[in-house]
Amino acid sequence: MVDATHQGAESTGHGDGQTRREFLYLAAGAIGAVGSAGVAWTLVDSMNPATDTLALSTIDVNLAPIVEGMGIVTMWQGKPVFVRHRTAQEITEAQSVKLSELTDPATDESRVKKSPWLVLIGICTHLGCIPLGNKPSDDRGDWGGYRCPCHGSQYDTSGRVRRGPAPLNLAVPPYNFTSDTTVRIG
Amino acid sequence: MAHTKAPSAFKNPLIRWVDDRLPIFTMISKEYGVFPTPRNFNYLWNFGALALVMLVIMIITGVFLAMQYTPNADLAFDSVDRITRDVNGGWLLRTLHSNGSSMFFLVVYIHIFRGMYYGSYKRPRELLWLFGAVIYLLMMATAFLGYTLPWGQMSFWGATVITNFFTALPIVGKAITTWLWGGFAVANPTLNRFFALHYLLPFVIAAVVFLHVWALHVTGSNNPLGIEPKSDKDTLPFHPYYTMKDMFGVSVFLLIYAVIVFYVPDYLGDPDNYVKANPLVTPSSIEPEWYFLPFYAILRSVPNKLLGVILMFGAVVMIFLMPWLDTSKVRSAKFRPWYQWCFWFFVFDSLLLGLVGSQHPEGIWILLGRVGTLYYFGFFLVLLPFLGWFEKTLPLPASIAESVLGGGKLAGSTVAAKPMEKA
Ligand code: HEM
Ligand code: FES
């Protein structure tokens, strides 16, 4: 009895007040949740790279001035890119390594498009420093490629990691040769 | 209002008028005037007040620096140079702020070690301790963000190395790092958001400090004996006893701070940060500010990237877990002969790790880093839980008053620890 009067007083008079209220309550809650999630995502996503940052630019590198044994650094998408003119000995070394000796196994052929050019993203795969080794006078480490000054990772003449803490090989950016002496990165 | 509460006892009519409508003066008087405080504090109990002073100094100098600073990758370095050379008193604002960060950490580290020694993290002060740990975490984030703002070589490469921690996460690592940067490397969008967050976080810290102090005023302060006050004899009103003691401590502290600011303002800085950021050249050695060195040493002591990052964050998590890792019921290390040794060795270990973090990871330093890391985690995960089981603690005094006022009769009056005397 008490229940009935109580419900009667609260309902709209159609006897279905309880379910209607529940429905409205859930619907409002759901819309509120979806709305908040939408706003939250907008805020979070605003921090992702903006369109102008994303605009994939390409750069052309002239290979003519890069003498054998030397490498240069250019900038692509805010990242340093290494282009290295390897010596015959460096190429033989890179090709003769057994894959089982590598932390992140990859053949030299799979990392190079056209001999003698080695094109790499010059960011240490440990915590992002720029390895040394483009200049022949740099300390290139025990494998003659690159050595990271930050925590001592070493890479070979194919940019493959040979001593940690870096877990991965130096990345290879997308590139192609537009002529014999020009490479387009991106 | 008049129905629920008697008019306040303040004589000044203006104060009374306000207090009847918002009892803020009653609150101040209750929490900072008559607030019963253990009578046996030593000077280590000054460091909370010192930390608050530092937070206020950082916010004030920071707001005025922000009026002159330009958060743009092309302009930031020169704008900071301009602050030190051309802005009236800018050199002072800047050294106060950059050395203030070091002083703030120094104070907070002593404050944390104080808590560890006297068992201030134990029941019923666990939440108080957690708020403190959150403040410490926020401080680390704030200081890291602030250090990138001058956009020198160390700013840039420090930011690069630290944000790259997140690339260690499987699958989502790369996406998170790109999101943090707002691009594909640390660059202008990164500097912009770091400035916004560096401005914001200190106010979040202030809010958590409020919760920290609120929790403190619910449980009351711990004290060097680690036993609860039981009668009026054990406590003193906060004012004037501890307001004076804190003010004395603050004066001495400010004197030391001033000596650093005026005589050796660059001692703690890194010369590389006077070279403008160059995204194409990494400095020959990257070293964080001294207050991060122990964590940096832990990171580098493991040759595996993911594990190094996990251990480094884990080292901070240990502090959060302390209340539940320590199984001993006795708070103060004064009555814990074993823990006392472990504690001092932990302090030594932290300093050792700091030294290791400042050296090139070669030769003996690698070994020392590993041993130091082992003890760091061993202290929290092995010693804290197990000491509580087998350590024979010394008898606790019956009361604070008896211990500090008892004089000659002290020896005979100590009693064996009763459960209620323990944490
Ligand atoms: C928890 C408090 C704070 C800490 C630990 C902190 C830490 C730092 C650090 C370490 C630096 C780099 C100093 C240098 O090398 O020159 C810095 C710079 C800066 N901070 Fe803060 N800060 C705090 C609060 C604030 C606040 C509240 C503001 C602004 C409202 C602010 C604004 C700035 C500005 C504009 C700079 C760049 C100028 C400079 O480098 O001197 N800071 N901060
Ligand atoms: S960033 Fe290269 S070894 Fe750590």
PDB file of N, CA and C in Angstrom, chain B residues 202-238:
ATOM      1  N   PRO B 202      52.803  23.880 -11.248  1.00  0.00           N
ATOM      2  CA  PRO B 202      53.020  24.368  -9.890  1.00  0.00           C
ATOM      3  C   PRO B 202      51.721  24.685  -9.150  1.00  0.00           C
ATOM      4  N   PHE B 203      50.692  25.036  -9.890  1.00  0.00           N
ATOM      5  CA  PHE B 203      49.423  25.319  -9.224  1.00  0.00           C
ATOM      6  C   PHE B 203      48.719  24.028  -8.840  1.00  0.00           C
ATOM      7  N   VAL B 204      48.940  22.988  -9.639  1.00  0.00           N
ATOM      8  CA  VAL B 204      48.442  21.667  -9.245  1.00  0.00           C
ATOM      9  C   VAL B 204      49.192  21.224  -7.982  1.00  0.00           C
ATOM     10  N   ILE B 205      50.500  21.473  -7.952  1.00  0.00           N
ATOM     11  CA  ILE B 205      51.284  21.134  -6.757  1.00  0.00           C
ATOM     12  C   ILE B 205      50.697  21.852  -5.545  1.00  0.00           C
ATOM     13  N   ALA B 206      50.394  23.146  -5.713  1.00  0.00           N
ATOM     14  CA  ALA B 206      49.841  23.914  -4.593  1.00  0.00           C
ATOM     15  C   ALA B 206      48.560  23.258  -4.083  1.00  0.00           C
ATOM     16  N   ALA B 207      47.733  22.758  -4.999  1.00  0.00           N
ATOM     17  CA  ALA B 207      46.481  22.110  -4.587  1.00  0.00           C
ATOM     18  C   ALA B 207      46.778  20.825  -3.807  1.00  0.00           C
ATOM     19  N   VAL B 208      47.756  20.044  -4.268  1.00  0.00           N
ATOM     20  CA  VAL B 208      48.071  18.802  -3.557  1.00  0.00           C
ATOM     21  C   VAL B 208      48.731  19.120  -2.211  1.00  0.00           C
ATOM     22  N   VAL B 209      49.500  20.207  -2.153  1.00  0.00           N
ATOM     23  CA  VAL B 209      50.075  20.628  -0.874  1.00  0.00           C
ATOM     24  C   VAL B 209      48.950  20.906   0.126  1.00  0.00           C
ATOM     25  N   PHE B 210      47.881  21.519  -0.370  1.00  0.00           N
ATOM     26  CA  PHE B 210      46.738  21.792   0.499  1.00  0.00           C
ATOM     27  C   PHE B 210      46.186  20.479   1.076  1.00  0.00           C
ATOM     28  N   LEU B 211      46.023  19.474   0.221  1.00  0.00           N
ATOM     29  CA  LEU B 211      45.518  18.179   0.700  1.00  0.00           C
ATOM     30  C   LEU B 211      46.509  17.541   1.684  1.00  0.00           C
ATOM     31  N   HIS B 212      47.789  17.670   1.379  1.00  0.00           N
ATOM     32  CA  HIS B 212      48.865  17.131   2.216  1.00  0.00           C
ATOM     33  C   HIS B 212      48.772  17.741   3.621  1.00  0.00           C
ATOM     34  N   VAL B 213      48.622  19.050   3.691  1.00  0.00           N
ATOM     35  CA  VAL B 213      48.581  19.726   4.985  1.00  0.00           C
ATOM     36  C   VAL B 213      47.259  19.416   5.701  1.00  0.00           C
ATOM     37  N   TRP B 214      46.199  19.286   4.926  1.00  0.00           N
ATOM     38  CA  TRP B 214      44.908  18.925   5.511  1.00  0.00           C
ATOM     39  C   TRP B 214      45.027  17.557   6.191  1.00  0.00           C
ATOM     40  N   ALA B 215      45.578  16.597   5.442  1.00  0.00           N
ATOM     41  CA  ALA B 215      45.749  15.260   6.018  1.00  0.00           C
ATOM     42  C   ALA B 215      46.643  15.319   7.262  1.00  0.00           C
ATOM     43  N   LEU B 216      47.656  16.168   7.223  1.00  0.00           N
ATOM     44  CA  LEU B 216      48.552  16.316   8.372  1.00  0.00           C
ATOM     45  C   LEU B 216      47.772  16.805   9.590  1.00  0.00           C
ATOM     46  N   HIS B 217      46.849  17.744   9.359  1.00  0.00           N
ATOM     47  CA  HIS B 217      46.129  18.304  10.494  1.00  0.00           C
ATOM     48  C   HIS B 217      45.025  17.390  10.999  1.00  0.00           C
ATOM     49  N   VAL B 218      44.729  16.338  10.257  1.00  0.00           N
ATOM     50  CA  VAL B 218      43.796  15.339  10.764  1.00  0.00           C
ATOM     51  C   VAL B 218      44.538  14.370  11.685  1.00  0.00           C
ATOM     52  N   THR B 219      45.699  13.885  11.240  1.00  0.00           N
ATOM     53  CA  THR B 219      46.433  12.908  12.055  1.00  0.00           C
ATOM     54  C   THR B 219      47.320  13.575  13.094  1.00  0.00           C
ATOM     55  N   GLY B 220      47.700  14.817  12.855  1.00  0.00           N
ATOM     56  CA  GLY B 220      48.698  15.463  13.704  1.00  0.00           C
ATOM     57  C   GLY B 220      50.091  15.039  13.261  1.00  0.00           C
ATOM     58  N   SER B 221      51.099  15.784  13.721  1.00  0.00           N
ATOM     59  CA  SER B 221      52.464  15.498  13.304  1.00  0.00           C
ATOM     60  C   SER B 221      53.021  14.276  14.018  1.00  0.00           C
ATOM     61  N   ASN B 222      53.916  13.599  13.325  1.00  0.00           N
ATOM     62  CA  ASN B 222      54.753  12.590  13.980  1.00  0.00           C
ATOM     63  C   ASN B 222      55.842  13.360  14.749  1.00  0.00           C
ATOM     64  N   ASN B 223      56.731  12.695  15.435  1.00  0.00           N
ATOM     65  CA  ASN B 223      57.806  13.377  16.156  1.00  0.00           C
ATOM     66  C   ASN B 223      58.988  12.430  16.287  1.00  0.00           C
ATOM     67  N   PRO B 224      60.136  12.926  16.747  1.00  0.00           N
ATOM     68  CA  PRO B 224      61.341  12.085  16.746  1.00  0.00           C
ATOM     69  C   PRO B 224      61.202  10.771  17.507  1.00  0.00           C
ATOM     70  N   LEU B 225      60.287  10.697  18.477  1.00  0.00           N
ATOM     71  CA  LEU B 225      60.136   9.443  19.211  1.00  0.00           C
ATOM     72  C   LEU B 225      59.177   8.487  18.505  1.00  0.00           C
ATOM     73  N   GLY B 226      58.378   9.039  17.596  1.00  0.00           N
ATOM     74  CA  GLY B 226      57.442   8.190  16.862  1.00  0.00           C
ATOM     75  C   GLY B 226      56.294   7.665  17.703  1.00  0.00           C
ATOM     76  N   ILE B 227      56.066   8.234  18.898  1.00  0.00           N
ATOM     77  CA  ILE B 227      54.908   7.810  19.696  1.00  0.00           C
ATOM     78  C   ILE B 227      53.903   8.945  19.708  1.00  0.00           C
ATOM     79  N   GLU B 228      52.615   8.607  19.834  1.00  0.00           N
ATOM     80  CA  GLU B 228      51.574   9.633  19.775  1.00  0.00           C
ATOM     81  C   GLU B 228      51.559  10.450  21.069  1.00  0.00           C
ATOM     82  N   PRO B 229      51.292  11.757  20.988  1.00  0.00           N
ATOM     83  CA  PRO B 229      51.096  12.545  22.204  1.00  0.00           C
ATOM     84  C   PRO B 229      49.860  12.024  22.934  1.00  0.00           C
ATOM     85  N   LYS B 230      49.957  11.948  24.274  1.00  0.00           N
ATOM     86  CA  LYS B 230      48.800  11.419  24.988  1.00  0.00           C
ATOM     87  C   LYS B 230      48.115  12.457  25.873  1.00  0.00           C
ATOM     88  N   SER B 231      48.878  13.455  26.313  1.00  0.00           N
ATOM     89  CA  SER B 231      48.255  14.458  27.170  1.00  0.00           C
ATOM     90  C   SER B 231      48.763  15.837  26.756  1.00  0.00           C
ATOM     91  N   ASP B 232      48.191  16.871  27.375  1.00  0.00           N
ATOM     92  CA  ASP B 232      48.618  18.237  27.065  1.00  0.00           C
ATOM     93  C   ASP B 232      50.103  18.424  27.329  1.00  0.00           C
ATOM     94  N   LYS B 233      50.630  17.621  28.246  1.00  0.00           N
ATOM     95  CA  LYS B 233      52.033  17.783  28.591  1.00  0.00           C
ATOM     96  C   LYS B 233      52.959  17.434  27.433  1.00  0.00           C
ATOM     97  N   ASP B 234      52.422  16.622  26.518  1.00  0.00           N
ATOM     98  CA  ASP B 234      53.252  16.176  25.394  1.00  0.00           C
ATOM     99  C   ASP B 234      53.305  17.186  24.253  1.00  0.00           C
ATOM    100  N   THR B 235      52.438  18.189  24.296  1.00  0.00           N
ATOM    101  CA  THR B 235      52.348  19.096  23.146  1.00  0.00           C
ATOM    102  C   THR B 235      52.552  20.549  23.554  1.00  0.00           C
ATOM    103  N   LEU B 236      52.778  21.380  22.525  1.00  0.00           N
ATOM    104  CA  LEU B 236      52.848  22.831  22.692  1.00  0.00           C
ATOM    105  C   LEU B 236      51.936  23.438  21.642  1.00  0.00           C
ATOM    106  N   PRO B 237      51.392  24.639  21.910  1.00  0.00           N
ATOM    107  CA  PRO B 237      50.626  25.295  20.844  1.00  0.00           C
ATOM    108  C   PRO B 237      51.568  25.675  19.701  1.00  0.00           C
ATOM    109  N   PHE B 238      51.088  25.529  18.479  1.00  0.00           N
ATOM    110  CA  PHE B 238      51.947  25.785  17.318  1.00  0.00           C
ATOM    111  C   PHE B 238      52.536  27.195  17.377  1.00  0.00           C
TER     112      PHE B 238
END
